[in-house]
Coordinates of C-alpha atoms in Angstrom, one line a residue:
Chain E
X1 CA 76.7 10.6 35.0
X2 CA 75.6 7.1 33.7
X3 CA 77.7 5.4 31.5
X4 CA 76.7 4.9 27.9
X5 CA 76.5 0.4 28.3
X6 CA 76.9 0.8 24.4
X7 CA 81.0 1.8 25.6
X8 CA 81.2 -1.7 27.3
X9 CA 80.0 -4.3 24.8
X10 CA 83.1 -5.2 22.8
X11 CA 82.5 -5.6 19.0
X12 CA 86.5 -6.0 18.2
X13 CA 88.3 -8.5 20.7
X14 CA 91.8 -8.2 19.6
X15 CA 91.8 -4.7 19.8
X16 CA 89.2 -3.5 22.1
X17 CA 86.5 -1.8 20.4
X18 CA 83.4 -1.4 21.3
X19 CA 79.8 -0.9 19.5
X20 CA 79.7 2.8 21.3
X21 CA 83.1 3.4 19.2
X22 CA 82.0 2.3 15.8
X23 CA 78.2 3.9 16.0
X24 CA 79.6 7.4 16.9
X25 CA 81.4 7.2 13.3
X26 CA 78.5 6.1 11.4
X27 CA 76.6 8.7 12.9
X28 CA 79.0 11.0 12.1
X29 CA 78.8 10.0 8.4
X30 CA 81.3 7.8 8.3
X31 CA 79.7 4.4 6.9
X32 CA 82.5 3.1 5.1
X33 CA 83.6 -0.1 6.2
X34 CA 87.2 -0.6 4.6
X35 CA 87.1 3.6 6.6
X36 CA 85.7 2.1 9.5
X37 CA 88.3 -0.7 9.8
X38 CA 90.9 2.0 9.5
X39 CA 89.7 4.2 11.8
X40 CA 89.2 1.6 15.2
X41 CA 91.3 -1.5 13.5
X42 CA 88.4 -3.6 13.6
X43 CA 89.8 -7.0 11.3
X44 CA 93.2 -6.0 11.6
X45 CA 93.6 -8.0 14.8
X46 CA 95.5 -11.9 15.3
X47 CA 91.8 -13.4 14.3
X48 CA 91.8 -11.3 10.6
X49 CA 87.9 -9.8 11.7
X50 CA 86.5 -13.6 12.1
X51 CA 84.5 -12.2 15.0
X52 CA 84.1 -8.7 14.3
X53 CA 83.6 -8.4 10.7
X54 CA 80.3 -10.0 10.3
X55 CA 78.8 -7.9 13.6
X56 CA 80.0 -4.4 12.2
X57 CA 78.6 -5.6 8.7
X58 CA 75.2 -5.6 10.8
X59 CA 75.3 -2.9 12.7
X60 CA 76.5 -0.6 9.4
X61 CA 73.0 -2.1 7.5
X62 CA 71.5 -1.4 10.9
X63 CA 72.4 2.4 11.6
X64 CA 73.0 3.4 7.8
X65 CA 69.7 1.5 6.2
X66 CA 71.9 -0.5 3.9
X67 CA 71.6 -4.4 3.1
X68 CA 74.1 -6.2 4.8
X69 CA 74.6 -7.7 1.3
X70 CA 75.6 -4.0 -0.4
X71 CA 78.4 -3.8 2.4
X72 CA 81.3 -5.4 1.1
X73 CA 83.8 -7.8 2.8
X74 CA 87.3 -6.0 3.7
X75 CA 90.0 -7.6 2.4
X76 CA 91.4 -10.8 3.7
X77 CA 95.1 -10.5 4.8
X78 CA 98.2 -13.3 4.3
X79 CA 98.5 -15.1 7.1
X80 CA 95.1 -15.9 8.0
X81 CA 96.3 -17.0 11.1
X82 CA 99.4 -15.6 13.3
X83 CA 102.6 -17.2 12.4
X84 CA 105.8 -16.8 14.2
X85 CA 108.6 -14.7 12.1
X86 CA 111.2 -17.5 13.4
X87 CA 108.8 -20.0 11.6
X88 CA 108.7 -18.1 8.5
X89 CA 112.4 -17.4 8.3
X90 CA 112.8 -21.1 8.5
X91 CA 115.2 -20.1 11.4
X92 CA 113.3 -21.4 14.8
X93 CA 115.6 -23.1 17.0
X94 CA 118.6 -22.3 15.3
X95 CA 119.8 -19.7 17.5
X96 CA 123.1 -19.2 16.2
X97 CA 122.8 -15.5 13.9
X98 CA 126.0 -14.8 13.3
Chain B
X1 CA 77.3 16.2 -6.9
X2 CA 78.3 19.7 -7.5
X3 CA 78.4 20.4 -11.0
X4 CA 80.8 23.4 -11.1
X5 CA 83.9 24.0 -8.9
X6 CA 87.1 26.5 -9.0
X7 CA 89.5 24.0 -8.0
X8 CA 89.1 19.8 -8.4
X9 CA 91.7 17.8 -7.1
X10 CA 91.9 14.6 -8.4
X11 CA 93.0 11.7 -5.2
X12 CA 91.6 11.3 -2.1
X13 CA 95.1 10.0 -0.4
X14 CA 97.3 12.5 1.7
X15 CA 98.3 14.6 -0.9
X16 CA 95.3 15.8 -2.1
X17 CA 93.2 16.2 0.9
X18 CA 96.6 18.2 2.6
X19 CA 96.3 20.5 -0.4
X20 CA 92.8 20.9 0.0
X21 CA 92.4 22.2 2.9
X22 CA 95.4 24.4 2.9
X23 CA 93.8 25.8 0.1
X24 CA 90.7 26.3 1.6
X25 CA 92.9 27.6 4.8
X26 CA 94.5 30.2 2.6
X27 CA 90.6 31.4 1.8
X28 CA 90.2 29.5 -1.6
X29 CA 86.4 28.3 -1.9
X30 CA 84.8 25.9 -4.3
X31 CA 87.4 23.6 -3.5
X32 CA 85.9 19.7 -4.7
X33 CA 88.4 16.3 -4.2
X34 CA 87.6 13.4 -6.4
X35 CA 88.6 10.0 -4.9
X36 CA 87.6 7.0 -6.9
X37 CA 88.2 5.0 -3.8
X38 CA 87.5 5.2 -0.4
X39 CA 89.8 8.1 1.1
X40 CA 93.5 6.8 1.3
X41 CA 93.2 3.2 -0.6
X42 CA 96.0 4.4 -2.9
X43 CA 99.4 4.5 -1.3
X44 CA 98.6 6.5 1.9
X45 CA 97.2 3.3 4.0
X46 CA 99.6 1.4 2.8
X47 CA 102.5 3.2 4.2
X48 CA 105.1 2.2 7.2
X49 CA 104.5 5.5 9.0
X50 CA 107.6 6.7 8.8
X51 CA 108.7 10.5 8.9
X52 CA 112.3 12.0 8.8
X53 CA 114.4 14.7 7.8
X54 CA 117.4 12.5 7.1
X55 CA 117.7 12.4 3.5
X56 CA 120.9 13.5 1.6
X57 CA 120.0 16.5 -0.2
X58 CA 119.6 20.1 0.4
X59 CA 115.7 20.4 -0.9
X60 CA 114.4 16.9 0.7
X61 CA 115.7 18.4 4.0
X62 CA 114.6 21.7 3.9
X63 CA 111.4 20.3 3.0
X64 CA 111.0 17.8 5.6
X65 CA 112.4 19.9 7.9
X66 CA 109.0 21.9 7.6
X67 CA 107.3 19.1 7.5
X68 CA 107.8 17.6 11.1
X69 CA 107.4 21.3 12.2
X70 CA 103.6 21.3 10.7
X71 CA 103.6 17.2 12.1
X72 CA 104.5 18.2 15.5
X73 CA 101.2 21.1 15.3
X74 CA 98.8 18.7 13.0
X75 CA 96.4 16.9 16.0
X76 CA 95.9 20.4 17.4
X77 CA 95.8 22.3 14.0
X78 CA 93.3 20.1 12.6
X79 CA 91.1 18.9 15.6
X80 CA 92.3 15.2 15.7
X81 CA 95.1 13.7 17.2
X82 CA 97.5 12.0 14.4
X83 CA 99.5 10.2 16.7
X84 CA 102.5 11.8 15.9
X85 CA 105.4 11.0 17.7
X86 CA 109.2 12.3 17.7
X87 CA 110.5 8.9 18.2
X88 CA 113.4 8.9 16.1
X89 CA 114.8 7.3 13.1
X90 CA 118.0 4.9 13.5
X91 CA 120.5 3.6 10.3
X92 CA 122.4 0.8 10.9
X93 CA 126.1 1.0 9.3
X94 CA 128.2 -1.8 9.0
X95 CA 130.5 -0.7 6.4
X96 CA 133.3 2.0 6.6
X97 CA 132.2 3.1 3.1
X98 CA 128.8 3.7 4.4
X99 CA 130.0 5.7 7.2
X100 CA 131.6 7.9 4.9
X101 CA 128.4 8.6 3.6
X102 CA 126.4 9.3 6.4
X103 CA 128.9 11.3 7.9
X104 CA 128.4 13.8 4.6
X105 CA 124.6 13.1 4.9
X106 CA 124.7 14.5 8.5
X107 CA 127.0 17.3 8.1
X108 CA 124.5 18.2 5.1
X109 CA 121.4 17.6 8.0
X110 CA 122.9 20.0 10.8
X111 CA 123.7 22.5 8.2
X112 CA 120.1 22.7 7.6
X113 CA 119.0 22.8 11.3
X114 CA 118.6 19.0 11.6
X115 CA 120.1 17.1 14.7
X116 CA 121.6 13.9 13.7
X117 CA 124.1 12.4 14.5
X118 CA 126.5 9.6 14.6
X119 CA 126.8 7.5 17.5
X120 CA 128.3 4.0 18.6
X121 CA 126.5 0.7 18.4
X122 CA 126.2 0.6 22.5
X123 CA 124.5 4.1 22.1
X124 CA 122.0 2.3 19.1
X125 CA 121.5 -0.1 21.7
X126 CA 120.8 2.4 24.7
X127 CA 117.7 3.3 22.2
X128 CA 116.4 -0.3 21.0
X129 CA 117.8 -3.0 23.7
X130 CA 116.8 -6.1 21.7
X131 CA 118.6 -4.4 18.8
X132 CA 121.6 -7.3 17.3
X133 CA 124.6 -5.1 16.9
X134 CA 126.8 -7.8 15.7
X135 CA 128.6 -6.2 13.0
X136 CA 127.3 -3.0 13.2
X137 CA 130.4 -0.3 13.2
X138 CA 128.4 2.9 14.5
X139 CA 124.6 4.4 13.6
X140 CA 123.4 7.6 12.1
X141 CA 120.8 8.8 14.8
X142 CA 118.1 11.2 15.0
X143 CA 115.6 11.7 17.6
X144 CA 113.7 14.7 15.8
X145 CA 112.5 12.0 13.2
X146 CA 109.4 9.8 14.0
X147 CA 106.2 8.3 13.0
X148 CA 102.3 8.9 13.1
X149 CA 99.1 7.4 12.2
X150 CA 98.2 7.2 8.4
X151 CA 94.8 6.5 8.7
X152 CA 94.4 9.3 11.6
X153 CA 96.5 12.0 9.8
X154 CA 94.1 11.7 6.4
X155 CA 90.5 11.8 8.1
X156 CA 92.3 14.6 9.9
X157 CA 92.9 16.4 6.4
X158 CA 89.9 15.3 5.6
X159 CA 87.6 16.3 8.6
X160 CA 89.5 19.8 8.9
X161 CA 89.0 20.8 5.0
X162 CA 85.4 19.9 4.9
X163 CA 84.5 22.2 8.1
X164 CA 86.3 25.0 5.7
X165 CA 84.0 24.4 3.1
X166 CA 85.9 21.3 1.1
X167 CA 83.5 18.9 -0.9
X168 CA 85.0 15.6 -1.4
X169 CA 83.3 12.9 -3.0
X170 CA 84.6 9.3 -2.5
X171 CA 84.1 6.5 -5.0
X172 CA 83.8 9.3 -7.3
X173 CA 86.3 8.5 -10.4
X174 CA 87.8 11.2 -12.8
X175 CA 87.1 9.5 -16.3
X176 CA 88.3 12.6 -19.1
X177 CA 89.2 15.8 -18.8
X178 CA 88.1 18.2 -21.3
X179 CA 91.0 20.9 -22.1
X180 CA 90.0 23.7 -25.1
X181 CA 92.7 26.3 -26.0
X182 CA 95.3 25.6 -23.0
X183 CA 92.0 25.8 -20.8
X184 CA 90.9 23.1 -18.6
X185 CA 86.9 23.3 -19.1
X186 CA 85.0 20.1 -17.6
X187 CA 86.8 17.1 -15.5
X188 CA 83.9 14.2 -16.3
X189 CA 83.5 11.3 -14.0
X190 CA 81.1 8.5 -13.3
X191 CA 78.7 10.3 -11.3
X192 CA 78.8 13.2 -13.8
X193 CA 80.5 16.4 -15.0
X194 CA 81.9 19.0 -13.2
X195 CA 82.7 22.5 -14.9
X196 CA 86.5 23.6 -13.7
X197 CA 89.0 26.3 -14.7
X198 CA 91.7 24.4 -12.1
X199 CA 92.5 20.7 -11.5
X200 CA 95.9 19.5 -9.3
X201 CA 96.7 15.7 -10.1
X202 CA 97.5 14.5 -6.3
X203 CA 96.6 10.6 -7.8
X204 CA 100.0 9.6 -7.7
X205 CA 100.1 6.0 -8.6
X206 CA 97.5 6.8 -11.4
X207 CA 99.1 10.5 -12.1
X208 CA 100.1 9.2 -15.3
X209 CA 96.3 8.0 -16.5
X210 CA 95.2 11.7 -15.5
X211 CA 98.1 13.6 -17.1
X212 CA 97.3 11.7 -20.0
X213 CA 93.0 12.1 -20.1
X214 CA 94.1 16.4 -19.8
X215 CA 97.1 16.2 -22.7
X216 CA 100.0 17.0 -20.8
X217 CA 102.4 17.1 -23.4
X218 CA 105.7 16.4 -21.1
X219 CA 107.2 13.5 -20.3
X220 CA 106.2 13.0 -16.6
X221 CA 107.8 9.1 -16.1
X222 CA 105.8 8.1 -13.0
X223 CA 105.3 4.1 -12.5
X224 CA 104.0 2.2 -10.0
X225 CA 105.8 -1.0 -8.1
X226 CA 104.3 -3.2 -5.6
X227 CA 106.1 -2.9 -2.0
X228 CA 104.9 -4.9 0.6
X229 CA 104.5 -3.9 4.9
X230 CA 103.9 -6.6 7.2
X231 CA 102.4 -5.9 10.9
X232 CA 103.3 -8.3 13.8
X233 CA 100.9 -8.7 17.3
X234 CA 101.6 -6.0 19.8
X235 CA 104.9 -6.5 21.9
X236 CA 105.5 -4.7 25.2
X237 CA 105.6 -1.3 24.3
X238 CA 108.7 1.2 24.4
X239 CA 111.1 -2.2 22.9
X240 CA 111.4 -0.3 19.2
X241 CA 110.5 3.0 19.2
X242 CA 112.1 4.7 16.5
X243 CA 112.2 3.5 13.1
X244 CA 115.6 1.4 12.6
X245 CA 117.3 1.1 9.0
X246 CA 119.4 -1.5 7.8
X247 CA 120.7 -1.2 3.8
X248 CA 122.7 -3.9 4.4
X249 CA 119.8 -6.5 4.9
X250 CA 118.0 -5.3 2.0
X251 CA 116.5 -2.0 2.8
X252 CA 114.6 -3.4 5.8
X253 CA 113.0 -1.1 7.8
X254 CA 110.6 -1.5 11.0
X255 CA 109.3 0.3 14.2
X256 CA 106.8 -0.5 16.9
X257 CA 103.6 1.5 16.3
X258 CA 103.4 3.9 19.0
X259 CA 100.1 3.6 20.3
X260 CA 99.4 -0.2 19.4
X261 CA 102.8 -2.2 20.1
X262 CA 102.8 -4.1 17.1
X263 CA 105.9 -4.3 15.3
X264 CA 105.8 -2.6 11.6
X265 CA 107.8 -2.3 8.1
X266 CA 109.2 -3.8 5.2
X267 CA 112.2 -3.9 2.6
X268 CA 113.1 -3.4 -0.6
X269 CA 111.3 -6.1 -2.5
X270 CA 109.7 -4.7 -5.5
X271 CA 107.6 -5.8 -8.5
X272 CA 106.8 -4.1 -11.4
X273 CA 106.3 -1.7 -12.7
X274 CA 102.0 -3.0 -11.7
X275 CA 98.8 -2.4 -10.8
X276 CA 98.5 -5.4 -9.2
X277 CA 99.3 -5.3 -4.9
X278 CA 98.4 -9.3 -4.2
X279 CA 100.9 -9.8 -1.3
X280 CA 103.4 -12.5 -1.7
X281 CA 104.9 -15.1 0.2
X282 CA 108.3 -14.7 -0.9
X283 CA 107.8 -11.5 1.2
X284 CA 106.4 -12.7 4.1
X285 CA 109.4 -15.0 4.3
X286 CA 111.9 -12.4 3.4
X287 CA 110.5 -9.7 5.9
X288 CA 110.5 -12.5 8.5
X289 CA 113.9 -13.1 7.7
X290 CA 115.4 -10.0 7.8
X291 CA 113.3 -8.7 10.6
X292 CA 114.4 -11.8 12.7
X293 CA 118.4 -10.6 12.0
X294 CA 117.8 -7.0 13.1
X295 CA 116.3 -7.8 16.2
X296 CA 116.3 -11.8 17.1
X297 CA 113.2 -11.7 19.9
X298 CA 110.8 -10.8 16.6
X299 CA 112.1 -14.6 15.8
X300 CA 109.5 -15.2 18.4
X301 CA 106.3 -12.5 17.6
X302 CA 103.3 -13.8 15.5
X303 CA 102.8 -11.9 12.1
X304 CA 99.3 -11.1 12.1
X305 CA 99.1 -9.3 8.5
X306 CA 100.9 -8.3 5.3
X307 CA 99.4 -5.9 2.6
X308 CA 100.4 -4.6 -0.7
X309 CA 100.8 -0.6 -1.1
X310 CA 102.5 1.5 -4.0
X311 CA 105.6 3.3 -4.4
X312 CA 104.6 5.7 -7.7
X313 CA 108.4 5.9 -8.7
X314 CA 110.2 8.2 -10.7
X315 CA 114.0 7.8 -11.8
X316 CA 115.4 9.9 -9.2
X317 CA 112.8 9.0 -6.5
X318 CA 111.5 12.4 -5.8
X319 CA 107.8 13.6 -6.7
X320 CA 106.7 15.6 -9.5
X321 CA 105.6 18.8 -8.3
X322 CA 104.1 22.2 -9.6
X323 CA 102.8 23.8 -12.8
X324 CA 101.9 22.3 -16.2
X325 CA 102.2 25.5 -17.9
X326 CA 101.2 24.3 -21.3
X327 CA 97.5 23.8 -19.8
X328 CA 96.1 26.9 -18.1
X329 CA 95.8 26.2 -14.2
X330 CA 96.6 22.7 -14.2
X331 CA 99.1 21.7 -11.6
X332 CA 100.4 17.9 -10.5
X333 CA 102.1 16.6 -7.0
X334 CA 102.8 13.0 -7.9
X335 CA 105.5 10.3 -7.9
X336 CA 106.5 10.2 -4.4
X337 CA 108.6 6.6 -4.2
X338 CA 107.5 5.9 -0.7
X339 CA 107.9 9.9 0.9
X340 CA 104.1 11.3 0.3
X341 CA 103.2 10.5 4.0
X342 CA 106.1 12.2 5.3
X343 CA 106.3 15.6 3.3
X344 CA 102.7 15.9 2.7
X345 CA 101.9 18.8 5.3
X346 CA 105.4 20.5 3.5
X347 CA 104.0 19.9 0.1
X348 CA 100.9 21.1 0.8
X349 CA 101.5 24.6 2.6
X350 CA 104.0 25.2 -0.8
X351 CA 101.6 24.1 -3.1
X352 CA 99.1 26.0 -2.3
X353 CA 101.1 29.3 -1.5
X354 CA 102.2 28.5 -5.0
X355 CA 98.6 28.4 -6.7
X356 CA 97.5 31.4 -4.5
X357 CA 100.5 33.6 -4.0
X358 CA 102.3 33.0 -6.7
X359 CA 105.4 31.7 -4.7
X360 CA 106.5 30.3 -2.1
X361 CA 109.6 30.2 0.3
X362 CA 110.0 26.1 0.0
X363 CA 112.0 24.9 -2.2
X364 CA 109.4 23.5 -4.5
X365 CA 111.8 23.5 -7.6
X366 CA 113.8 21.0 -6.5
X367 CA 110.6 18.9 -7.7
X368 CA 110.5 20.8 -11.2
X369 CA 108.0 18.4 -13.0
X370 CA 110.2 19.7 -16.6
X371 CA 113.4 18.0 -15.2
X372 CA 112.4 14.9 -16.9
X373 CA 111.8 16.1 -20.0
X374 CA 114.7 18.4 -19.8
X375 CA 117.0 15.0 -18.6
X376 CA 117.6 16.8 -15.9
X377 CA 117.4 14.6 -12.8
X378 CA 118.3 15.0 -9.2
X379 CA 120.6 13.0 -7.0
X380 CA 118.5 9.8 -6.1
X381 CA 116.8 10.7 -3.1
X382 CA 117.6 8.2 0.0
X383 CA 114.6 5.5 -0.4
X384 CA 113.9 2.4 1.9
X385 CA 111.7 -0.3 1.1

């Protein structure tokens, strides 16, 4: 059996998804992107969809015949880049909890 | 759209889609969800996973009880896999007072069936190893509870009820409903009317808009406050498995998501009551915090995301469930305060022996949507977050 090559060209880098993953849902109807995200965590990975975002976009207009400008953006999430929960607690390096 | 339907539920979250296809499982047809959304952007994406039995009442028990039993068959029942796992669910106690009270809670729980337990801090360590103990005087414990996949479980719902005939329209808003004599006639929306002789209000946050566009005339106090979740980059997996408690430190709850590794909760900093689920920064700081005391290595994880989500709150913190009996065939599950996830596949299977049988062997009362009106109101029901 030959493997699809669709399977092996990553879309999602944080978490591993790949354009074989997110076409099978559109062509099962699901065309959605903020249902698309949830379904194969596309931009909810450390880089917030900075890579992935912009390619599902174009493969959505793509496969579903929409303007990439009718698909809207998913919401950006607080912190746009990783921080460490020590950092944030203004704890780090104080290693003393009670 | 369809322009005629026997049944319209109104919210595309858990709720309504659960009840939808056990309606449509129980041989109802004509069964059409509304979702002004897309499917779950209410509360049910926004939730920390969690599902347990241990609450402190009789009813919330029972009910959840059922629950995990319909979790534990969901991927198979409905053709998806949920992620549901029996990972546990673990309160901290650090004061003999508290003890007290979870030793009544767990007496209540094995009455019922359910195994918790109490056990020693060493023992809550046994379970989560980077767990800090310090101060903590024992642990109510059990491994029945657990967790699954939000977004999995309601295109599960969702998949399973449309292959039994469900219609469910997304972005599709309920704008008036037109009630004549006690008798619900037309639900209108922005993509047009629909002729109805049923409607169940599963919108929960926005119950109260939709109780008010059909004339309920009970007082049905459901209000929505802004809670907060925050997600952290995967960690090696198996460190947090079930979902650990701490009232002390604010109602902080977290778990590591099963299947992803990334760490998971929130506490009980509220706002409200609002519409508006902006995340803040005084939670990121105070979930860091408080996560960082629980279990010190998170000190050292990146937070990756926080979102706001609902809790629809009512003054006891249990739903509104069942029959509006002063408008013909117009029924309401609402106001969950942060449990909809958990006891949807219970509410569901009631509800809709309810509608079609007439009764049911769940203790739906308990939920009496008159108790408010009547000033009637149940014992708070155990809430985190």
């Amino acid at each position: 059996m030959t493997e699809d090559p669709k399977g092996k060209i990553i879309i999602c880098r944080c978490n591993d998804v790949t354009l074989k993953e997110i076409e099978d849902l559109i062509e099962g109807g699901i065309t959605d992107i903020e249902e698309i995200k949830r379904l194969t965590r596309i931009g909810m990975g450390p880089c917030q969809g900075r890579t992935c975002i912009p390619l599902v976009i174009s493969i959505i207009a793509r496969k579903a015949g929409k303007k990439p400008g009718e698909i809207p953006v998913p919401a950006t999430r607080v912190p746009v880049r990783p921080v460490m929960m020590g950092v944030l607690a203004g704890e780090m390096g104080d290693d003393d909890e009670e | 759209m369809r322009s005629e339907a026997k049944t319209v539920i109104i919210g595309g979250g858990i709720i309504g889609l659960s009840i939808a296809y056990n309606l449509a499982k129980l041989g109802e047809s004509d069964v059409v969800v509304l979702e002004k959304g897309y499917l779950g952007n209410g509360s049910t994406f926004r939730c920390g996973t969690g599902i347990r039995q241990q609450f402190n009442d009789e009813a919330n028990i029972r009910m959840m009880k059922r629950s995990v039993e319909l979790w534990k068959g969901l991927s198979e029942e409905l053709g998806m896999d949920v992620e549901f796992t029996q990972s546990g669910y673990l309160f901290l106690i650090y004061e003999k007072d508290e003890l007290e009270a979870f030793k009544n809670n767990v007496r209540l729980q094995n009455r019922f069936g359910v195994p918790s337990r109490i056990i020693t801090p060493e023992e809550a360590k046994e379970i989560v190893p980077p767990l800090n103990t310090n101060g903590v005087i024992a642990a109510a414990w059990n491994h029945t509870d657990g967790k699954a996949n939000p977004f999995k479980a309601v295109f599960a719902y969702a998949e399973a009820a449309k292959r039994l005939g469900v219609e469910i329209y997304e972005y599709t808003e309920a704008k008036d409903i037109r009630v004549e004599e006690g008798k619900i006639k037309t639900v209108v929306t922005n993509r047009g009317e629909i002729k109805t002789g049923r409607v169940i209000n599963a919108a929960n946050a926005w119950a109260p808009l939709i109780n008010k566009m059909a004339g309920v005339p009970i007082k049905i106090p459901i209000e929505p406050y802004k809670h907060q979740g925050v997600k952290t980059e995967p960690i090696k997996p198996g460190q947090i498995e079930p979902m650990v408690i701490s009232f002390k430190h604010g109602g902080v709850y977290l778990t590591q998501e099963a299947y992803q590794g990334g760490v998971i909760g929130g506490y009980g900093l509220k706002y409200g009551p609002t519409y508006d689920i902006t995340p803040t920064y005084e939670f990121l700081r105070g979930v860091s915090y408080r996560f960082s005391q629980i279990i010190p290595a998170l000190k050292y994880v990146n937070v990756i995301r926080i979102w706001g989500g609902f809790y629809a709150e009512t003054p006891d913190h249990n739903a509104a469930i069942g029959r509006i009996n002063e408008i013909d065939e117009f029924y309401i599950a609402a106001g969950f305060s942060g449990h909809g996830f958990m006891l949807a596949p219970a509410v569901a299977e009631a509800l809709a022996e309810f509608i079609v049988d007439g009764k049911t062997d769940k203790p739906l009362d308990f939920y009496d949507p008159y108790r408010f009106e009547r000033g009637e109101l149940r014992g708070q029901a155990l809430q985190m977050g």
